């Protein structure tokens, strides 16, 4: 296992389970059909938990180009590793989307609504308004990255000037999962809270490549990329200003 492979596998698992819960809710004749937004947001949170659990010990489990960018901007991650991580994240997202399609193939065939099929791959706005959609992605991503900067493991005080880290093992992935769940519940209803360019771009590419009828909506695709980049940059700037 290398950081590159860890980012591929972690992102793949996250997308498989995250887009998988969307497919379970929106596609016809699944047992979870029409189970609602709470199920989708919870499923995505748990998907993040799974991805971070697997990749965390090896790569730090960025699973998101915006996390990689934010850490690099604040000097917490080397710029020479940024392209490698982003490439792995996009590859992992594409693989995860492929397996969602493979596991739900009969249900994609049973579903006539092309928009619902696309929703199993990429995000889209509830109300299409370029400026509002961009602002929504900026704000949601800002919250994601800014809070990630403040997530830390527990410590015990040994002396007045000395502390020791307490390992949490797999449970250490929980704070990020809760954060993503909070964002989905509170801010996700406008654009589907991409907050991750790889999460949107990789599966959108697979939607275009796989034998699925329907427009991949490339006219919207730049918003889940540019919005998170701006949001992450603003979060990094504020964090550096405060510290």
PDB file of C-alpha atoms in Angstrom, residues 3-202:
ATOM      1  CA  UNK A   3      -0.262   6.843  -0.576  1.00  0.00           C
ATOM      2  CA  UNK A   4      -1.215   6.799  -4.282  1.00  0.00           C
ATOM      3  CA  UNK A   5      -2.934   3.415  -4.000  1.00  0.00           C
ATOM      4  CA  UNK A   6      -4.500   4.350  -0.657  1.00  0.00           C
ATOM      5  CA  UNK A   7      -6.067   7.473  -2.161  1.00  0.00           C
ATOM      6  CA  UNK A   8      -7.423   5.424  -5.082  1.00  0.00           C
ATOM      7  CA  UNK A   9      -8.936   2.735  -2.842  1.00  0.00           C
ATOM      8  CA  UNK A  10     -10.234   5.157  -0.214  1.00  0.00           C
ATOM      9  CA  UNK A  11     -11.854   7.415  -2.799  1.00  0.00           C
ATOM     10  CA  UNK A  12     -13.263   4.420  -4.671  1.00  0.00           C
ATOM     11  CA  UNK A  13     -14.932   3.084  -1.516  1.00  0.00           C
ATOM     12  CA  UNK A  14     -16.271   6.520  -0.622  1.00  0.00           C
ATOM     13  CA  UNK A  15     -17.829   7.012  -4.067  1.00  0.00           C
ATOM     14  CA  UNK A  16     -19.123   3.440  -4.260  1.00  0.00           C
ATOM     15  CA  UNK A  17     -21.014   3.837  -0.995  1.00  0.00           C
ATOM     16  CA  UNK A  18     -21.854   7.536  -1.412  1.00  0.00           C
ATOM     17  CA  UNK A  19     -23.210   7.368  -4.933  1.00  0.00           C
ATOM     18  CA  UNK A  20     -24.501   3.909  -4.065  1.00  0.00           C
ATOM     19  CA  UNK A  21     -26.884   5.340  -1.483  1.00  0.00           C
ATOM     20  CA  UNK A  22     -28.104   7.870  -4.055  1.00  0.00           C
ATOM     21  CA  UNK A  23     -28.779   5.021  -6.498  1.00  0.00           C
ATOM     22  CA  UNK A  24     -30.584   3.092  -3.756  1.00  0.00           C
ATOM     23  CA  UNK A  25     -32.868   6.062  -3.095  1.00  0.00           C
ATOM     24  CA  UNK A  26     -33.613   7.422  -6.586  1.00  0.00           C
ATOM     25  CA  UNK A  27     -33.567   4.421  -8.938  1.00  0.00           C
ATOM     26  CA  UNK A  28     -36.713   2.395  -9.532  1.00  0.00           C
ATOM     27  CA  UNK A  29     -37.482  -0.877  -7.784  1.00  0.00           C
ATOM     28  CA  UNK A  30     -34.649  -0.735  -5.248  1.00  0.00           C
ATOM     29  CA  UNK A  31     -35.555  -1.592  -1.675  1.00  0.00           C
ATOM     30  CA  UNK A  32     -34.534   1.914  -0.635  1.00  0.00           C
ATOM     31  CA  UNK A  33     -36.488   3.771  -3.323  1.00  0.00           C
ATOM     32  CA  UNK A  34     -37.824   7.166  -2.170  1.00  0.00           C
ATOM     33  CA  UNK A  35     -36.347   6.780   1.326  1.00  0.00           C
ATOM     34  CA  UNK A  36     -35.327  10.430   1.275  1.00  0.00           C
ATOM     35  CA  UNK A  37     -32.653  13.016   1.924  1.00  0.00           C
ATOM     36  CA  UNK A  38     -31.797  11.865   5.439  1.00  0.00           C
ATOM     37  CA  UNK A  39     -30.826   8.456   4.086  1.00  0.00           C
ATOM     38  CA  UNK A  40     -28.661  10.043   1.383  1.00  0.00           C
ATOM     39  CA  UNK A  41     -26.827  12.379   3.751  1.00  0.00           C
ATOM     40  CA  UNK A  42     -26.308   9.632   6.328  1.00  0.00           C
ATOM     41  CA  UNK A  43     -25.092   7.235   3.645  1.00  0.00           C
ATOM     42  CA  UNK A  44     -22.596   9.792   2.369  1.00  0.00           C
ATOM     43  CA  UNK A  45     -21.314  10.461   5.886  1.00  0.00           C
ATOM     44  CA  UNK A  46     -20.762   6.761   6.499  1.00  0.00           C
ATOM     45  CA  UNK A  47     -19.140   6.468   3.067  1.00  0.00           C
ATOM     46  CA  UNK A  48     -16.622   9.112   4.097  1.00  0.00           C
ATOM     47  CA  UNK A  49     -15.991   7.211   7.323  1.00  0.00           C
ATOM     48  CA  UNK A  50     -15.218   4.023   5.382  1.00  0.00           C
ATOM     49  CA  UNK A  51     -12.906   5.771   2.914  1.00  0.00           C
ATOM     50  CA  UNK A  52     -11.008   7.616   5.638  1.00  0.00           C
ATOM     51  CA  UNK A  53     -10.709   4.437   7.729  1.00  0.00           C
ATOM     52  CA  UNK A  54      -8.960   2.589   4.908  1.00  0.00           C
ATOM     53  CA  UNK A  55      -6.764   5.363   3.495  1.00  0.00           C
ATOM     54  CA  UNK A  56      -6.064   7.330   6.661  1.00  0.00           C
ATOM     55  CA  UNK A  57      -3.129   5.349   8.071  1.00  0.00           C
ATOM     56  CA  UNK A  58      -1.267   5.459   4.743  1.00  0.00           C
ATOM     57  CA  UNK A  59      -2.103   8.685   2.892  1.00  0.00           C
ATOM     58  CA  UNK A  60      -3.878  10.790   5.490  1.00  0.00           C
ATOM     59  CA  UNK A  61      -7.112  10.105   3.588  1.00  0.00           C
ATOM     60  CA  UNK A  62      -7.531  13.354   1.691  1.00  0.00           C
ATOM     61  CA  UNK A  63      -9.938  11.693  -0.799  1.00  0.00           C
ATOM     62  CA  UNK A  64     -10.636  15.164  -2.160  1.00  0.00           C
ATOM     63  CA  UNK A  65      -8.464  17.547  -4.239  1.00  0.00           C
ATOM     64  CA  UNK A  66      -9.749  20.436  -2.151  1.00  0.00           C
ATOM     65  CA  UNK A  67      -8.466  18.893   1.075  1.00  0.00           C
ATOM     66  CA  UNK A  68      -5.113  18.370  -0.637  1.00  0.00           C
ATOM     67  CA  UNK A  69      -5.136  21.965  -1.903  1.00  0.00           C
ATOM     68  CA  UNK A  70      -6.115  23.430   1.463  1.00  0.00           C
ATOM     69  CA  UNK A  71      -3.366  21.557   3.283  1.00  0.00           C
ATOM     70  CA  UNK A  72      -0.803  22.588   0.662  1.00  0.00           C
ATOM     71  CA  UNK A  73      -1.848  26.241   0.869  1.00  0.00           C
ATOM     72  CA  UNK A  74      -1.266  26.255   4.622  1.00  0.00           C
ATOM     73  CA  UNK A  75       2.078  24.483   4.365  1.00  0.00           C
ATOM     74  CA  UNK A  76       0.791  21.252   5.895  1.00  0.00           C
ATOM     75  CA  UNK A  77       1.364  19.223   2.716  1.00  0.00           C
ATOM     76  CA  UNK A  78       4.050  19.248   0.045  1.00  0.00           C
ATOM     77  CA  UNK A  79       3.131  20.789  -3.313  1.00  0.00           C
ATOM     78  CA  UNK A  80       5.119  18.099  -5.118  1.00  0.00           C
ATOM     79  CA  UNK A  81       2.604  15.520  -3.898  1.00  0.00           C
ATOM     80  CA  UNK A  82      -0.510  17.475  -4.938  1.00  0.00           C
ATOM     81  CA  UNK A  83      -0.728  16.222  -8.571  1.00  0.00           C
ATOM     82  CA  UNK A  84      -0.172  12.614  -7.452  1.00  0.00           C
ATOM     83  CA  UNK A  85      -2.951  12.778  -4.875  1.00  0.00           C
ATOM     84  CA  UNK A  86      -5.412  14.502  -7.228  1.00  0.00           C
ATOM     85  CA  UNK A  87      -4.758  11.950  -9.973  1.00  0.00           C
ATOM     86  CA  UNK A  88      -5.380   9.109  -7.513  1.00  0.00           C
ATOM     87  CA  UNK A  89      -8.595  10.715  -6.272  1.00  0.00           C
ATOM     88  CA  UNK A  90     -10.024  11.091  -9.783  1.00  0.00           C
ATOM     89  CA  UNK A  91      -9.100   7.509 -10.681  1.00  0.00           C
ATOM     90  CA  UNK A  92     -10.689   6.253  -7.463  1.00  0.00           C
ATOM     91  CA  UNK A  93     -13.847   8.278  -8.082  1.00  0.00           C
ATOM     92  CA  UNK A  94     -14.176   6.848 -11.579  1.00  0.00           C
ATOM     93  CA  UNK A  95     -13.757   3.301 -10.299  1.00  0.00           C
ATOM     94  CA  UNK A  96     -16.310   3.847  -7.547  1.00  0.00           C
ATOM     95  CA  UNK A  97     -18.839   5.214 -10.041  1.00  0.00           C
ATOM     96  CA  UNK A  98     -18.293   2.240 -12.318  1.00  0.00           C
ATOM     97  CA  UNK A  99     -19.053  -0.197  -9.517  1.00  0.00           C
ATOM     98  CA  UNK A 100     -22.204   1.738  -8.591  1.00  0.00           C
ATOM     99  CA  UNK A 101     -23.402   1.282 -12.160  1.00  0.00           C
ATOM    100  CA  UNK A 102     -22.399  -2.387 -12.170  1.00  0.00           C
ATOM    101  CA  UNK A 103     -24.175  -3.165  -8.903  1.00  0.00           C
ATOM    102  CA  UNK A 104     -27.355  -1.273  -9.916  1.00  0.00           C
ATOM    103  CA  UNK A 105     -27.372  -2.110 -13.623  1.00  0.00           C
ATOM    104  CA  UNK A 106     -30.891  -3.587 -13.649  1.00  0.00           C
ATOM    105  CA  UNK A 107     -32.249  -0.596 -11.765  1.00  0.00           C
ATOM    106  CA  UNK A 108     -30.650   1.882 -14.154  1.00  0.00           C
ATOM    107  CA  UNK A 109     -32.402  -0.027 -16.952  1.00  0.00           C
ATOM    108  CA  UNK A 110     -35.724   0.134 -15.085  1.00  0.00           C
ATOM    109  CA  UNK A 111     -35.464   3.897 -14.497  1.00  0.00           C
ATOM    110  CA  UNK A 112     -36.672   6.211 -17.274  1.00  0.00           C
ATOM    111  CA  UNK A 113     -35.781   9.528 -15.618  1.00  0.00           C
ATOM    112  CA  UNK A 114     -32.408  10.565 -17.075  1.00  0.00           C
ATOM    113  CA  UNK A 115     -31.904  13.195 -14.377  1.00  0.00           C
ATOM    114  CA  UNK A 116     -32.166  10.573 -11.637  1.00  0.00           C
ATOM    115  CA  UNK A 117     -29.644   8.405 -13.432  1.00  0.00           C
ATOM    116  CA  UNK A 118     -27.199  11.317 -13.616  1.00  0.00           C
ATOM    117  CA  UNK A 119     -27.777  12.036  -9.912  1.00  0.00           C
ATOM    118  CA  UNK A 120     -26.256   8.622  -9.158  1.00  0.00           C
ATOM    119  CA  UNK A 121     -22.998   9.915 -10.625  1.00  0.00           C
ATOM    120  CA  UNK A 122     -22.673  13.678 -10.221  1.00  0.00           C
ATOM    121  CA  UNK A 123     -24.294  16.613  -8.487  1.00  0.00           C
ATOM    122  CA  UNK A 124     -26.785  19.110  -9.851  1.00  0.00           C
ATOM    123  CA  UNK A 125     -28.666  22.167  -8.586  1.00  0.00           C
ATOM    124  CA  UNK A 126     -32.188  22.099  -7.167  1.00  0.00           C
ATOM    125  CA  UNK A 127     -32.719  25.542  -8.749  1.00  0.00           C
ATOM    126  CA  UNK A 128     -30.362  26.312 -11.619  1.00  0.00           C
ATOM    127  CA  UNK A 129     -28.811  29.712 -10.993  1.00  0.00           C
ATOM    128  CA  UNK A 130     -25.104  29.948 -11.809  1.00  0.00           C
ATOM    129  CA  UNK A 131     -24.212  32.585  -9.214  1.00  0.00           C
ATOM    130  CA  UNK A 132     -26.277  31.031  -6.406  1.00  0.00           C
ATOM    131  CA  UNK A 133     -25.040  27.540  -7.187  1.00  0.00           C
ATOM    132  CA  UNK A 134     -21.422  28.736  -7.150  1.00  0.00           C
ATOM    133  CA  UNK A 135     -21.931  30.536  -3.822  1.00  0.00           C
ATOM    134  CA  UNK A 136     -23.492  27.411  -2.315  1.00  0.00           C
ATOM    135  CA  UNK A 137     -20.477  25.302  -3.236  1.00  0.00           C
ATOM    136  CA  UNK A 138     -18.069  27.977  -1.984  1.00  0.00           C
ATOM    137  CA  UNK A 139     -19.773  28.219   1.412  1.00  0.00           C
ATOM    138  CA  UNK A 140     -20.150  24.461   1.916  1.00  0.00           C
ATOM    139  CA  UNK A 141     -16.523  23.805   0.974  1.00  0.00           C
ATOM    140  CA  UNK A 142     -15.318  26.646   3.173  1.00  0.00           C
ATOM    141  CA  UNK A 143     -17.019  24.978   6.144  1.00  0.00           C
ATOM    142  CA  UNK A 144     -15.511  21.598   5.247  1.00  0.00           C
ATOM    143  CA  UNK A 145     -11.919  22.796   4.962  1.00  0.00           C
ATOM    144  CA  UNK A 146     -11.980  25.329   7.786  1.00  0.00           C
ATOM    145  CA  UNK A 147     -13.323  22.785  10.266  1.00  0.00           C
ATOM    146  CA  UNK A 148     -10.864  20.112   9.080  1.00  0.00           C
ATOM    147  CA  UNK A 149      -8.044  22.458  10.102  1.00  0.00           C
ATOM    148  CA  UNK A 150      -9.392  22.333  13.660  1.00  0.00           C
ATOM    149  CA  UNK A 151      -9.911  18.586  13.931  1.00  0.00           C
ATOM    150  CA  UNK A 152      -7.293  17.111  16.252  1.00  0.00           C
ATOM    151  CA  UNK A 153      -6.789  13.954  18.232  1.00  0.00           C
ATOM    152  CA  UNK A 154      -7.207  13.837  22.027  1.00  0.00           C
ATOM    153  CA  UNK A 155      -4.256  14.415  24.309  1.00  0.00           C
ATOM    154  CA  UNK A 156      -3.383  13.812  27.929  1.00  0.00           C
ATOM    155  CA  UNK A 157      -1.234  16.303  29.840  1.00  0.00           C
ATOM    156  CA  UNK A 158       1.895  14.650  31.208  1.00  0.00           C
ATOM    157  CA  UNK A 159       3.536  17.775  32.600  1.00  0.00           C
ATOM    158  CA  UNK A 160       2.927  21.481  32.341  1.00  0.00           C
ATOM    159  CA  UNK A 161       4.806  21.584  29.054  1.00  0.00           C
ATOM    160  CA  UNK A 162       4.325  18.052  27.732  1.00  0.00           C
ATOM    161  CA  UNK A 163       1.408  16.114  26.264  1.00  0.00           C
ATOM    162  CA  UNK A 164       0.905  12.677  24.737  1.00  0.00           C
ATOM    163  CA  UNK A 165      -1.416  11.706  21.896  1.00  0.00           C
ATOM    164  CA  UNK A 166      -4.099   9.112  22.560  1.00  0.00           C
ATOM    165  CA  UNK A 167      -4.688   6.875  19.540  1.00  0.00           C
ATOM    166  CA  UNK A 168      -8.301   6.417  18.494  1.00  0.00           C
ATOM    167  CA  UNK A 169      -7.716   3.857  15.772  1.00  0.00           C
ATOM    168  CA  UNK A 170     -10.592   3.578  13.323  1.00  0.00           C
ATOM    169  CA  UNK A 171     -12.801   5.870  15.422  1.00  0.00           C
ATOM    170  CA  UNK A 172     -10.483   8.717  14.433  1.00  0.00           C
ATOM    171  CA  UNK A 173     -12.304   8.836  11.073  1.00  0.00           C
ATOM    172  CA  UNK A 174     -15.582   9.780  12.773  1.00  0.00           C
ATOM    173  CA  UNK A 175     -15.150  13.589  13.074  1.00  0.00           C
ATOM    174  CA  UNK A 176     -14.825  14.077   9.304  1.00  0.00           C
ATOM    175  CA  UNK A 177     -17.849  11.844   8.705  1.00  0.00           C
ATOM    176  CA  UNK A 178     -19.928  13.890  11.150  1.00  0.00           C
ATOM    177  CA  UNK A 179     -18.739  17.105   9.489  1.00  0.00           C
ATOM    178  CA  UNK A 180     -19.810  15.885   6.037  1.00  0.00           C
ATOM    179  CA  UNK A 181     -23.155  14.768   7.470  1.00  0.00           C
ATOM    180  CA  UNK A 182     -23.711  18.220   8.994  1.00  0.00           C
ATOM    181  CA  UNK A 183     -22.883  19.928   5.699  1.00  0.00           C
ATOM    182  CA  UNK A 184     -25.230  17.629   3.792  1.00  0.00           C
ATOM    183  CA  UNK A 185     -28.125  18.168   6.179  1.00  0.00           C
ATOM    184  CA  UNK A 186     -27.742  21.933   6.454  1.00  0.00           C
ATOM    185  CA  UNK A 187     -26.211  23.125   3.187  1.00  0.00           C
ATOM    186  CA  UNK A 188     -26.561  20.240   0.749  1.00  0.00           C
ATOM    187  CA  UNK A 189     -30.085  20.776  -0.510  1.00  0.00           C
ATOM    188  CA  UNK A 190     -29.164  23.511  -2.994  1.00  0.00           C
ATOM    189  CA  UNK A 191     -26.556  21.825  -5.193  1.00  0.00           C
ATOM    190  CA  UNK A 192     -26.132  18.341  -3.749  1.00  0.00           C
ATOM    191  CA  UNK A 193     -22.964  19.483  -1.899  1.00  0.00           C
ATOM    192  CA  UNK A 194     -20.226  18.242  -4.194  1.00  0.00           C
ATOM    193  CA  UNK A 195     -17.530  19.924  -2.010  1.00  0.00           C
ATOM    194  CA  UNK A 196     -15.123  17.669  -3.891  1.00  0.00           C
ATOM    195  CA  UNK A 197     -14.170  18.119  -7.563  1.00  0.00           C
ATOM    196  CA  UNK A 198     -13.012  14.502  -7.922  1.00  0.00           C
ATOM    197  CA  UNK A 199     -16.291  13.237  -6.456  1.00  0.00           C
ATOM    198  CA  UNK A 200     -18.170  15.093  -9.189  1.00  0.00           C
ATOM    199  CA  UNK A 201     -15.792  15.002 -12.159  1.00  0.00           C
ATOM    200  CA  UNK A 202     -14.726  11.343 -12.016  1.00  0.00           C
TER     201      UNK A 202
END
